[in-house]
C-alpha positions as a Markdown table, in Angstrom:
| # | Residue | x | y | z |
|---|---|---|---|---|
| 1 | Met | 12.1 | -4.5 | -22.2 |
| 2 | Lys | 11.2 | -8.2 | -21.3 |
| 3 | Ile | 10.3 | -8.8 | -17.7 |
| 4 | Thr | 8.7 | -11.5 | -15.7 |
| 5 | Ile | 6.3 | -10.8 | -12.9 |
| 6 | Met | 5.9 | -13.6 | -10.3 |
| 7 | Gly | 2.5 | -13.5 | -8.9 |
| 8 | Thr | -0.9 | -12.6 | -10.7 |
| 9 | Gly | -2.7 | -11.3 | -7.6 |
| 10 | Tyr | -3.9 | -7.9 | -7.1 |
| 11 | Val | -0.3 | -6.2 | -7.3 |
| 12 | Gly | 1.1 | -8.6 | -9.9 |
| 13 | Leu | -1.7 | -8.6 | -12.4 |
| 14 | Val | -2.1 | -4.8 | -12.4 |
| 15 | Ala | 1.7 | -4.4 | -13.0 |
| 16 | Ser | 1.8 | -6.9 | -15.7 |
| 17 | Ala | -1.0 | -5.1 | -17.5 |
| 18 | Cys | 0.3 | -1.7 | -17.1 |
| 19 | Phe | 3.9 | -2.7 | -18.1 |
| 20 | Ser | 2.6 | -4.4 | -21.1 |
| 21 | Glu | 0.3 | -1.4 | -22.0 |
| 22 | Met | 3.6 | 0.6 | -22.5 |
| 23 | Gly | 5.0 | -2.0 | -25.1 |
| 24 | Asn | 7.1 | -4.2 | -22.8 |
| 25 | Ile | 7.0 | -8.0 | -23.3 |
| 26 | Val | 5.6 | -9.2 | -19.9 |
| 27 | Tyr | 5.6 | -12.8 | -18.5 |
| 28 | Gly | 2.6 | -13.0 | -15.9 |
| 29 | Leu | 3.6 | -16.0 | -14.0 |
| 30 | Asp | 1.7 | -18.0 | -11.2 |
| 31 | Ile | 2.0 | -21.5 | -9.7 |
| 32 | Glu | -1.7 | -21.8 | -9.8 |
| 33 | Tyr | -2.4 | -23.6 | -13.1 |
| 34 | Asp | -6.1 | -23.1 | -13.1 |
| 35 | Lys | -5.9 | -19.3 | -12.4 |
| 36 | Ile | -3.4 | -19.0 | -15.4 |
| 37 | Glu | -5.6 | -20.9 | -17.7 |
| 38 | Ser | -8.5 | -18.6 | -16.5 |
| 39 | Leu | -6.5 | -15.5 | -17.3 |
| 40 | Lys | -5.7 | -16.9 | -20.8 |
| 41 | Lys | -9.4 | -17.1 | -21.4 |
| 42 | Gly | -9.9 | -13.5 | -20.2 |
| 43 | Val | -11.4 | -14.4 | -16.9 |
| 44 | Met | -10.3 | -12.0 | -14.1 |
| 45 | Pro | -9.7 | -13.3 | -10.6 |
| 46 | Ile | -10.4 | -9.9 | -9.1 |
| 47 | Tyr | -12.6 | -6.8 | -10.0 |
| 48 | Glu | -10.7 | -3.5 | -10.6 |
| 49 | Pro | -12.0 | -0.7 | -12.9 |
| 50 | Gly | -10.1 | -0.8 | -16.3 |
| 51 | Leu | -7.9 | -4.0 | -15.5 |
| 52 | Glu | -9.9 | -6.5 | -17.7 |
| 53 | Glu | -9.7 | -4.2 | -20.9 |
| 54 | Leu | -5.9 | -3.8 | -20.4 |
| 55 | Val | -5.3 | -7.6 | -20.0 |
| 56 | Leu | -7.5 | -8.4 | -22.9 |
| 57 | Lys | -6.0 | -5.8 | -25.2 |
| 58 | Asn | -2.4 | -6.6 | -24.4 |
| 59 | Gln | -2.7 | -10.5 | -24.3 |
| 60 | Ser | -4.3 | -10.2 | -27.8 |
| 61 | Lys | -1.4 | -8.2 | -28.9 |
| 62 | Gly | 1.1 | -10.7 | -27.5 |
| 63 | Asp | 2.7 | -8.3 | -25.1 |
| 64 | Leu | 1.2 | -10.1 | -22.1 |
| 65 | Ile | 1.9 | -13.8 | -21.8 |
| 66 | Phe | 0.4 | -15.7 | -18.8 |
| 67 | Thr | 2.3 | -18.9 | -17.9 |
| 68 | Ser | 3.0 | -21.3 | -15.1 |
| 69 | Asn | 6.6 | -22.0 | -16.3 |
| 70 | Leu | 9.1 | -19.8 | -14.5 |
| 71 | Lys | 11.9 | -21.1 | -16.6 |
| 72 | Glu | 10.2 | -19.7 | -19.6 |
| 73 | Gly | 9.8 | -16.2 | -18.1 |
| 74 | Leu | 13.4 | -16.2 | -16.7 |
| 75 | Asp | 15.0 | -17.3 | -19.8 |
| 76 | Asn | 13.3 | -14.5 | -21.7 |
| 77 | Ser | 13.8 | -11.7 | -19.2 |
| 78 | Asn | 16.3 | -9.7 | -17.5 |
| 79 | Ile | 14.1 | -8.3 | -14.7 |
| 80 | Cys | 12.0 | -10.4 | -12.5 |
| 81 | Phe | 9.4 | -8.9 | -10.2 |
| 82 | Ile | 8.3 | -10.6 | -7.1 |
| 83 | Ala | 4.6 | -9.8 | -6.3 |
| 84 | Val | 3.5 | -12.8 | -4.4 |
| 85 | Gly | 1.5 | -12.5 | -1.2 |
| 86 | Thr | 2.8 | -11.9 | 2.3 |
| 87 | Pro | -0.1 | -13.0 | 4.5 |
| 88 | Met | 0.0 | -12.3 | 8.3 |
| 89 | Gly | 1.8 | -15.1 | 10.2 |
| 90 | Glu | 0.4 | -16.6 | 13.5 |
| 91 | Asp | 2.6 | -14.1 | 15.3 |
| 92 | Gly | 1.2 | -11.0 | 13.5 |
| 93 | Arg | 4.4 | -10.6 | 11.5 |
| 94 | Ala | 4.2 | -10.7 | 7.7 |
| 95 | Asn | 4.9 | -14.2 | 6.4 |
| 96 | Ile | 7.7 | -14.0 | 3.7 |
| 97 | Gln | 7.7 | -17.7 | 2.9 |
| 98 | Tyr | 6.1 | -17.3 | -0.7 |
| 99 | Val | 8.7 | -14.6 | -1.4 |
| 100 | Leu | 11.5 | -16.8 | -0.4 |
| 101 | Asp | 10.0 | -19.7 | -2.2 |
| 102 | Val | 10.1 | -17.7 | -5.4 |
| 103 | Ala | 13.9 | -16.7 | -4.5 |
| 104 | Arg | 14.7 | -20.4 | -4.3 |
| 105 | Asp | 12.9 | -21.1 | -7.5 |
| 106 | Ile | 14.9 | -18.2 | -9.2 |
| 107 | Gly | 18.2 | -19.6 | -7.8 |
| 108 | Gln | 17.4 | -23.1 | -9.1 |
| 109 | Leu | 16.4 | -22.0 | -12.8 |
| 110 | Val | 18.2 | -18.6 | -13.7 |
| 111 | Asn | 21.1 | -18.9 | -16.2 |
| 112 | His | 22.1 | -15.3 | -16.6 |
| 113 | Asp | 22.6 | -12.1 | -14.7 |
| 114 | Leu | 19.3 | -10.9 | -13.3 |
| 115 | Ile | 17.6 | -7.8 | -11.6 |
| 116 | Val | 15.1 | -9.2 | -9.0 |
| 117 | Val | 12.7 | -6.5 | -7.8 |
| 118 | Asn | 10.7 | -7.1 | -4.7 |
| 119 | Lys | 7.3 | -5.6 | -5.2 |
| 120 | Ser | 5.6 | -7.5 | -2.3 |
| 121 | Thr | 5.1 | -5.7 | 0.9 |
| 122 | Val | 7.9 | -7.2 | 3.1 |
| 123 | Pro | 9.5 | -6.5 | 6.4 |
| 124 | Val | 12.8 | -4.5 | 6.5 |
| 125 | Gly | 15.7 | -6.7 | 5.6 |
| 126 | Thr | 13.8 | -9.1 | 3.3 |
| 127 | Ala | 15.8 | -8.1 | 0.2 |
| 128 | Asp | 18.9 | -9.4 | 2.0 |
| 129 | Glu | 17.2 | -12.8 | 2.6 |
| 130 | Val | 16.0 | -12.9 | -1.0 |
| 131 | Lys | 19.6 | -12.4 | -2.4 |
| 132 | Ala | 21.0 | -14.9 | 0.2 |
| 133 | Thr | 18.5 | -17.5 | -0.9 |
| 134 | Ile | 19.2 | -17.1 | -4.7 |
| 135 | Leu | 23.1 | -17.0 | -4.1 |
| 136 | Lys | 22.8 | -20.3 | -1.9 |
| 137 | Glu | 21.0 | -22.1 | -4.8 |
| 138 | Leu | 23.4 | -20.7 | -7.5 |
| 139 | Lys | 26.3 | -22.0 | -5.3 |
| 140 | Glu | 24.8 | -25.4 | -5.3 |
| 141 | Arg | 24.8 | -25.4 | -9.1 |
| 142 | Asn | 28.3 | -24.0 | -9.2 |
| 143 | Leu | 27.1 | -20.9 | -10.9 |
| 144 | Lys | 28.4 | -17.3 | -10.5 |
| 145 | Leu | 25.9 | -14.8 | -11.8 |
| 146 | Asn | 25.4 | -11.2 | -11.0 |
| 147 | Ile | 22.0 | -11.0 | -9.0 |
| 148 | Glu | 20.9 | -7.7 | -7.9 |
| 149 | Val | 17.9 | -7.5 | -5.4 |
| 150 | Val | 16.0 | -4.2 | -5.5 |
| 151 | Ser | 13.1 | -3.0 | -3.3 |
| 152 | Asn | 10.2 | -1.3 | -5.3 |
| 153 | Pro | 7.2 | -1.1 | -2.9 |
| 154 | Glu | 3.7 | -0.5 | -4.5 |
| 155 | Phe | 1.4 | 2.2 | -3.5 |
| 156 | Leu | -1.8 | 1.2 | -5.3 |
| 157 | Lys | -5.2 | 2.0 | -4.0 |
| 158 | Glu | -7.9 | -0.9 | -4.6 |
| 159 | Gly | -10.6 | 0.8 | -6.9 |
| 160 | Ser | -8.0 | 3.0 | -8.7 |
| 161 | Ala | -5.0 | 0.6 | -9.0 |
| 162 | Val | -4.7 | 1.1 | -12.8 |
| 163 | Glu | -4.9 | 4.8 | -12.6 |
| 164 | Asp | -2.3 | 4.9 | -9.8 |
| 165 | Phe | 0.1 | 2.6 | -11.7 |
| 166 | Met | -0.3 | 4.7 | -14.9 |
| 167 | Arg | 0.1 | 8.1 | -13.1 |
| 168 | Pro | 2.0 | 7.3 | -9.8 |
| 169 | Asp | 2.6 | 9.9 | -7.1 |
| 170 | Met | 6.0 | 8.4 | -6.7 |
| 171 | Val | 8.1 | 5.4 | -7.9 |
| 172 | Ile | 10.4 | 4.3 | -5.2 |
| 173 | Ile | 13.5 | 2.4 | -5.9 |
| 174 | Gly | 15.7 | 1.0 | -3.2 |
| 175 | Ser | 19.2 | 0.1 | -4.5 |
| 176 | Asp | 22.8 | 1.2 | -4.3 |
| 177 | Asn | 23.5 | 0.1 | -7.9 |
| 178 | Glu | 23.6 | 3.0 | -10.2 |
| 179 | Lys | 23.4 | 0.7 | -13.2 |
| 180 | Val | 20.3 | -1.1 | -11.9 |
| 181 | Ile | 18.7 | 2.3 | -11.0 |
| 182 | Glu | 19.2 | 3.5 | -14.6 |
| 183 | Thr | 17.6 | 0.3 | -15.8 |
| 184 | Leu | 14.6 | 0.6 | -13.7 |
| 185 | Lys | 14.3 | 4.5 | -14.5 |
| 186 | Glu | 14.1 | 3.5 | -18.2 |
| 187 | Leu | 11.3 | 1.0 | -17.4 |
| 188 | Tyr | 9.4 | 3.5 | -15.5 |
| 189 | Ala | 9.9 | 6.3 | -17.7 |
| 190 | Pro | 6.6 | 6.2 | -19.5 |
| 191 | Phe | 5.0 | 6.5 | -16.0 |
| 192 | Thr | 7.2 | 9.2 | -14.6 |
| 193 | Thr | 7.5 | 12.1 | -17.1 |
| 194 | Asn | 8.0 | 14.2 | -14.0 |
| 195 | His | 11.4 | 13.0 | -12.7 |
| 196 | Glu | 10.7 | 14.2 | -9.2 |
| 197 | Arg | 8.5 | 11.2 | -9.0 |
| 198 | Phe | 11.3 | 8.7 | -9.3 |
| 199 | Ile | 12.9 | 8.5 | -5.9 |
| 200 | Thr | 15.8 | 6.3 | -5.2 |
| 201 | Met | 17.2 | 5.3 | -1.7 |
| 202 | Asp | 18.8 | 2.4 | 0.1 |
| 203 | Val | 17.2 | -0.9 | 0.1 |
| 204 | Arg | 16.0 | -1.0 | 3.8 |
| 205 | Ser | 14.5 | 2.7 | 3.6 |
| 206 | Ala | 12.5 | 1.6 | 0.7 |
| 207 | Glu | 11.1 | -1.3 | 2.5 |
| 208 | Met | 10.4 | 0.7 | 5.4 |
| 209 | Thr | 8.7 | 3.5 | 3.4 |
| 210 | Lys | 5.9 | 1.3 | 2.4 |
| 211 | Tyr | 4.9 | 0.3 | 6.0 |
| 212 | Ala | 5.3 | 3.9 | 7.1 |
| 213 | Ser | 3.0 | 5.2 | 4.4 |
| 214 | Asn | 0.2 | 2.7 | 5.2 |
| 215 | Ala | 0.7 | 3.4 | 8.8 |
| 216 | Met | 0.5 | 7.1 | 8.3 |
| 217 | Leu | -2.8 | 6.8 | 6.4 |
| 218 | Ala | -4.3 | 4.3 | 9.0 |
| 219 | Thr | -3.3 | 6.7 | 11.8 |
| 220 | Arg | -5.2 | 9.6 | 10.1 |
| 221 | Ile | -8.3 | 7.5 | 9.9 |
| 222 | Ser | -8.2 | 6.2 | 13.4 |
| 223 | Phe | -7.3 | 9.8 | 14.6 |
| 224 | Met | -10.5 | 11.2 | 12.8 |
| 225 | Asn | -12.6 | 8.5 | 14.3 |
| 226 | Glu | -11.3 | 9.4 | 17.6 |
| 227 | Met | -12.3 | 13.0 | 16.9 |
| 228 | Ala | -15.7 | 11.7 | 15.9 |
| 229 | Asn | -16.3 | 9.9 | 19.1 |
| 230 | Ile | -15.4 | 12.8 | 21.1 |
| 231 | Cys | -17.7 | 14.9 | 19.0 |
| 232 | Glu | -20.6 | 12.7 | 19.9 |
| 233 | Lys | -19.9 | 13.2 | 23.6 |
| 234 | Val | -19.6 | 17.1 | 23.5 |
| 235 | Gly | -22.3 | 17.9 | 21.0 |
| 236 | Ala | -20.0 | 18.8 | 17.9 |
| 237 | Asp | -20.2 | 17.5 | 14.3 |
| 238 | Val | -17.1 | 16.0 | 13.2 |
| 239 | Asn | -18.0 | 16.9 | 9.4 |
| 240 | Asn | -17.7 | 20.5 | 10.4 |
| 241 | Val | -14.5 | 19.7 | 12.4 |
| 242 | Arg | -13.0 | 18.2 | 9.2 |
| 243 | Arg | -13.7 | 21.0 | 6.9 |
| 244 | Gly | -12.1 | 23.3 | 9.6 |
| 245 | Ile | -8.8 | 21.3 | 10.1 |
| 246 | Gly | -8.6 | 20.2 | 6.5 |
| 247 | Ser | -8.3 | 23.8 | 5.3 |
| 248 | Asp | -5.0 | 24.1 | 7.2 |
| 249 | Lys | -2.3 | 23.3 | 4.2 |
| 250 | Arg | -0.2 | 21.4 | 6.8 |
| 251 | Ile | -3.1 | 18.9 | 7.4 |
| 252 | Gly | -5.1 | 18.6 | 4.2 |
| 253 | Tyr | -8.4 | 16.8 | 3.6 |
| 254 | Asn | -7.1 | 13.3 | 2.5 |
| 255 | Phe | -8.0 | 10.4 | 4.9 |
| 256 | Leu | -9.7 | 12.6 | 7.3 |
| 257 | Tyr | -13.2 | 11.1 | 6.8 |
| 258 | Ala | -14.7 | 9.7 | 10.0 |
| 259 | Gly | -16.5 | 6.3 | 9.6 |
| 260 | Cys | -17.0 | 2.7 | 10.9 |
| 261 | Gly | -13.2 | 1.9 | 10.5 |
| 262 | Tyr | -10.8 | 0.9 | 7.8 |
| 263 | Gly | -10.2 | -2.6 | 6.3 |
| 264 | Gly | -8.8 | -4.2 | 3.3 |
| 265 | Ser | -5.7 | -6.3 | 2.6 |
| 266 | Cys | -3.0 | -3.7 | 3.4 |
| 267 | Phe | -3.9 | -1.4 | 6.3 |
| 268 | Pro | -4.8 | -3.9 | 9.2 |
| 269 | Lys | -2.1 | -6.4 | 8.1 |
| 270 | Asp | 0.7 | -4.0 | 7.7 |
| 271 | Ile | -0.1 | -2.1 | 10.9 |
| 272 | Lys | 0.0 | -5.4 | 12.9 |
| 273 | Ala | 3.2 | -6.3 | 11.1 |
| 274 | Leu | 5.0 | -3.2 | 11.8 |
| 275 | Ile | 3.9 | -3.4 | 15.5 |
| 276 | Lys | 5.5 | -6.9 | 15.5 |
| 277 | Thr | 8.6 | -5.7 | 13.7 |
| 278 | Ala | 9.2 | -2.9 | 16.2 |
| 279 | Ala | 8.7 | -5.4 | 19.0 |
| 280 | His | 11.3 | -7.7 | 17.5 |
| 281 | Asn | 13.7 | -5.0 | 17.4 |
| 282 | Gly | 13.1 | -3.9 | 21.1 |
| 283 | Tyr | 10.6 | -0.9 | 20.4 |
| 284 | Asp | 7.2 | -0.6 | 21.7 |
| 285 | Ala | 5.0 | 1.1 | 19.0 |
| 286 | Asn | 2.4 | 2.7 | 21.2 |
| 287 | Ile | 0.7 | 5.0 | 18.6 |
| 288 | Leu | 0.4 | 2.1 | 16.1 |
| 289 | Lys | -1.3 | -0.2 | 19.0 |
| 290 | Ala | -3.6 | 2.6 | 19.5 |
| 291 | Val | -4.6 | 3.0 | 15.9 |
| 292 | Glu | -5.3 | -0.7 | 15.6 |
| 293 | Ala | -7.2 | -0.9 | 18.8 |
| 294 | Leu | -9.5 | 2.1 | 18.1 |
| 295 | Asn | -10.0 | 0.7 | 14.6 |
| 296 | Asn | -11.2 | -2.6 | 15.9 |
| 297 | Glu | -13.7 | -0.8 | 18.3 |
| 298 | Gln | -14.8 | 1.4 | 15.5 |
| 299 | Lys | -16.1 | -1.4 | 13.4 |
| 300 | Leu | -18.7 | -1.9 | 15.9 |
| 301 | Ser | -19.8 | 1.8 | 16.2 |
| 302 | Leu | -22.9 | 1.3 | 14.2 |
| 303 | Val | -24.0 | -1.9 | 16.2 |
| 304 | Arg | -23.6 | 0.2 | 19.4 |
| 305 | Lys | -26.0 | 2.9 | 18.1 |
| 306 | Ile | -28.5 | 0.2 | 17.1 |
| 307 | Val | -28.4 | -1.5 | 20.5 |
| 308 | Asn | -28.9 | 2.1 | 22.1 |
| 309 | Arg | -31.9 | 2.5 | 19.8 |
| 310 | Phe | -33.5 | -1.0 | 19.8 |
| 311 | Gly | -31.9 | -2.8 | 22.7 |
| 312 | Glu | -29.5 | -5.9 | 22.9 |
| 313 | Asn | -32.1 | -8.3 | 21.8 |
| 314 | Leu | -32.6 | -7.7 | 18.2 |
| 315 | Ser | -34.7 | -11.0 | 17.5 |
| 316 | Gly | -37.5 | -10.1 | 15.0 |
| 317 | Phe | -35.6 | -7.1 | 13.6 |
| 318 | Thr | -34.5 | -7.0 | 10.1 |
| 319 | Phe | -31.7 | -4.5 | 8.9 |
| 320 | Gly | -30.9 | -3.6 | 5.3 |
| 321 | Ile | -27.3 | -3.4 | 4.5 |
| 322 | Trp | -25.8 | -1.1 | 1.8 |
| 323 | Gly | -22.2 | -2.0 | 0.9 |
| 324 | Leu | -20.1 | -4.9 | 1.8 |
| 325 | Ser | -16.6 | -4.3 | 0.2 |
| 326 | Phe | -14.2 | -2.5 | 2.5 |
| 327 | Lys | -14.2 | 0.5 | 0.1 |
| 328 | Pro | -16.0 | 1.4 | -3.2 |
| 329 | Glu | -14.8 | 0.1 | -6.5 |
| 330 | Thr | -13.6 | -3.2 | -5.4 |
| 331 | Asp | -15.1 | -6.6 | -4.3 |
| 332 | Asp | -12.5 | -7.0 | -1.6 |
| 333 | Met | -14.0 | -7.9 | 1.9 |
| 334 | Arg | -10.9 | -8.6 | 3.8 |
| 335 | Glu | -11.2 | -7.0 | 7.2 |
| 336 | Ala | -14.1 | -5.1 | 6.1 |
| 337 | Pro | -16.4 | -3.4 | 8.7 |
| 338 | Ser | -19.5 | -5.0 | 7.0 |
| 339 | Val | -18.0 | -8.4 | 8.3 |
| 340 | Val | -17.7 | -7.5 | 11.9 |
| 341 | Thr | -21.2 | -5.6 | 11.7 |
| 342 | Ile | -23.2 | -8.3 | 10.2 |
| 343 | Asn | -21.9 | -11.1 | 12.3 |
| 344 | Lys | -22.4 | -9.1 | 15.5 |
| 345 | Leu | -26.1 | -8.2 | 14.3 |
| 346 | Cys | -26.7 | -11.7 | 13.6 |
| 347 | Glu | -25.4 | -12.9 | 16.9 |
| 348 | Leu | -27.7 | -10.5 | 18.6 |
| 349 | Gly | -30.6 | -12.3 | 16.9 |
| 350 | Ala | -31.2 | -10.0 | 13.8 |
| 351 | Lys | -31.7 | -10.8 | 10.2 |
| 352 | Val | -29.8 | -8.9 | 7.5 |
| 353 | Gln | -30.6 | -8.1 | 3.9 |
| 354 | Val | -27.3 | -7.1 | 2.0 |
| 355 | Tyr | -26.7 | -5.4 | -1.2 |
| 356 | Asp | -23.2 | -4.5 | -2.8 |
| 357 | Pro | -22.5 | -3.7 | -6.6 |
| 358 | Gln | -19.6 | -6.0 | -6.7 |
| 359 | Ala | -19.0 | -8.0 | -3.4 |
| 360 | Met | -22.3 | -10.1 | -3.4 |
| 361 | Glu | -20.6 | -13.3 | -4.7 |
| 362 | Val | -17.5 | -13.0 | -2.5 |
| 363 | Ala | -19.8 | -12.4 | 0.5 |
| 364 | Glu | -21.8 | -15.4 | 0.0 |
| 365 | Lys | -18.8 | -17.7 | -1.0 |
| 366 | Tyr | -16.4 | -16.7 | 1.7 |
| 367 | Tyr | -18.0 | -14.9 | 4.5 |
| 368 | Phe | -21.5 | -15.7 | 5.1 |
| 369 | Glu | -21.9 | -19.1 | 3.3 |
| 370 | Asp | -23.6 | -20.9 | 6.3 |
| 371 | Asn | -25.4 | -18.0 | 7.8 |
| 372 | Arg | -29.0 | -18.3 | 7.2 |
| 373 | Lys | -29.8 | -15.0 | 8.6 |
| 374 | Val | -28.1 | -13.2 | 5.7 |
| 375 | Lys | -30.3 | -12.7 | 2.6 |
| 376 | Tyr | -28.9 | -11.2 | -0.7 |
| 377 | Ala | -30.9 | -8.7 | -2.4 |
| 378 | Lys | -31.0 | -8.0 | -6.1 |
| 379 | Asn | -30.7 | -4.2 | -5.7 |
| 380 | Lys | -30.4 | -1.7 | -3.0 |
| 381 | Tyr | -34.0 | -1.1 | -2.7 |
| 382 | Asp | -34.9 | -4.7 | -2.4 |
| 383 | Ala | -32.6 | -5.0 | 0.6 |
| 384 | Leu | -34.9 | -2.4 | 2.3 |
| 385 | Asn | -38.1 | -4.5 | 2.1 |
| 386 | Ser | -39.7 | -4.5 | 5.5 |
| 387 | Ala | -36.3 | -3.4 | 7.1 |
| 388 | His | -36.5 | -1.7 | 10.5 |
| 389 | Ser | -33.5 | 0.4 | 9.4 |
| 390 | Leu | -30.9 | 0.8 | 7.0 |
| 391 | Leu | -27.0 | 0.5 | 7.6 |
| 392 | Leu | -24.8 | 2.2 | 5.0 |
| 393 | Leu | -21.3 | 0.6 | 5.3 |
| 394 | Thr | -19.6 | 1.4 | 1.9 |
| 395 | Glu | -19.8 | 4.7 | 0.1 |
| 396 | Trp | -20.5 | 3.4 | -3.4 |
| 397 | Lys | -21.7 | 6.1 | -5.8 |
| 398 | Glu | -24.9 | 4.6 | -6.3 |
| 399 | Phe | -25.8 | 5.2 | -2.6 |
| 400 | Arg | -25.2 | 8.9 | -2.7 |
| 401 | Ser | -28.6 | 10.1 | -4.1 |
| 402 | Pro | -31.1 | 7.4 | -3.5 |
| 403 | Asp | -34.8 | 7.8 | -3.9 |
| 404 | Phe | -35.9 | 8.5 | -0.3 |
| 405 | Glu | -39.6 | 8.3 | -1.3 |
| 406 | Glu | -39.1 | 4.7 | -2.7 |
| 407 | Met | -37.1 | 3.8 | 0.6 |
| 408 | Ser | -39.9 | 5.1 | 2.7 |
| 409 | Lys | -42.4 | 2.8 | 1.0 |
| 410 | Arg | -40.2 | -0.2 | 1.5 |
| 411 | Met | -39.1 | 0.1 | 5.0 |
| 412 | Asn | -40.9 | -0.6 | 8.3 |
| 413 | Asn | -39.1 | 2.3 | 9.9 |
| 414 | Lys | -37.5 | 5.4 | 8.3 |
| 415 | Ile | -34.3 | 5.0 | 10.2 |
| 416 | Ile | -30.7 | 5.2 | 8.7 |
| 417 | Phe | -27.5 | 4.5 | 10.4 |
| 418 | Asp | -24.9 | 6.0 | 8.1 |
| 419 | Gly | -21.3 | 4.7 | 8.7 |
| 420 | Arg | -19.9 | 6.8 | 6.1 |
| 421 | Asn | -21.6 | 10.1 | 6.7 |
| 422 | Gln | -22.9 | 10.4 | 3.2 |
| 423 | Tyr | -26.3 | 12.3 | 3.7 |
| 424 | Asn | -27.3 | 15.7 | 4.9 |
| 425 | Lys | -28.9 | 15.4 | 8.3 |
| 426 | Glu | -31.3 | 18.5 | 7.9 |
| 427 | Thr | -32.6 | 17.2 | 4.6 |
| 428 | Leu | -33.3 | 13.8 | 6.0 |
| 429 | Arg | -35.1 | 14.8 | 9.1 |
| 430 | Glu | -37.2 | 17.2 | 7.0 |
| 431 | Ile | -38.6 | 14.4 | 5.0 |
| 432 | Gly | -39.2 | 12.4 | 8.3 |
| 433 | Phe | -36.2 | 10.1 | 8.5 |
| 434 | Glu | -34.4 | 9.4 | 11.7 |
| 435 | Tyr | -30.7 | 9.7 | 11.0 |
| 436 | His | -27.8 | 8.4 | 13.0 |
| 437 | Gln | -24.3 | 9.4 | 11.9 |
| 438 | Ile | -20.7 | 8.8 | 13.0 |
| 439 | Gly | -19.5 | 11.8 | 15.0 |
| 440 | Asn | -22.6 | 13.8 | 15.1 |
| 441 | Gly | -23.4 | 15.0 | 18.7 |
| 442 | Tyr | -26.5 | 16.7 | 17.8 |
| 443 | Lys | -29.8 | 15.8 | 19.7 |
| 444 | Gly | -31.4 | 12.6 | 18.0 |
| 445 | Ser | -28.0 | 11.4 | 16.5 |
């Protein structure tokens, strides 16, 4: 098939690469000219495992074409995906202006029947607005075309997005048009050999499913962090609690890891947007409000432990930081606990030495550019030079089995504040480390 994907951000670029990998001709389109020119040269705007290889491979074959010319894409496609950003507006709701801008452009340029697939995360009812916007433009051009607007939410995880797209848990299509559904089923057939993964429903339910999915996952994280906080008060170990409740098949282990809070481009924004959507429709989403409030507090959990250990005046203290991205295998620092933690430590007078396998450039350019208290280390051990303690904020694989002897030589104090519960407390204490975890109420934790 020949398709156009409007937007070459995280979702659009992954979709473009993966659809073209299956032999489709894909026009990856973006209004940012410099971004398109960089992509043509093979320069990726984001880090995502396996993405660069797919882009370069399919671009060289001619199956993936990057362009800033929407008319070129529309003239050669019968399906157009909208995958532009929906940033949080001033009122907390998702801002769909970019989505409607694309719809307006489609209405002004399209000359044949078209399936418009909304892949951006949008509030319930957006598909109706998109269709109305396109039809309004067509009416001004005195054109009558068959325009079908479909909801096809994405469920990609940063760090494994290519794998998730290639082997999806489910593909959800929101449409009541059987012909359109069959067309999209054919498009997704290479990814859904198990037909139970291809799920159809009405448009509004599909739009709601994306928000409900992220809300459920965020709720599990905040729930487990709440259990961790209680464990600290009553002398229990949340890691043991997780193993216990996770063995219950009704619950399972996924997203039950306690830590210093969730971040990223999706959960924080989508939780806030769903709270606002509910309020806009006369409903008070109390559980979601609690999830959001607890997560905001949890991002400061390690700072509170540090203050309890060293006091509120941290002048003269240096802390080594391992991990800046909100999760492993990405350079994304949006809403990351590291940003809140580092800013608060610096506010209390401390200096920090940071290291992350991928997010160093992002951190320096967008988050701590003017902060002279932040020093960037060449590797994880350099971040510990003369440090009074280590803070582990992201569970990258290279942090799992470090050389503790080397760490001991570099650090002023053998103290670890672990925001991701990566290490064995008994082992560390045996070799002389003071070890502080999330949700461990044992003495000394």
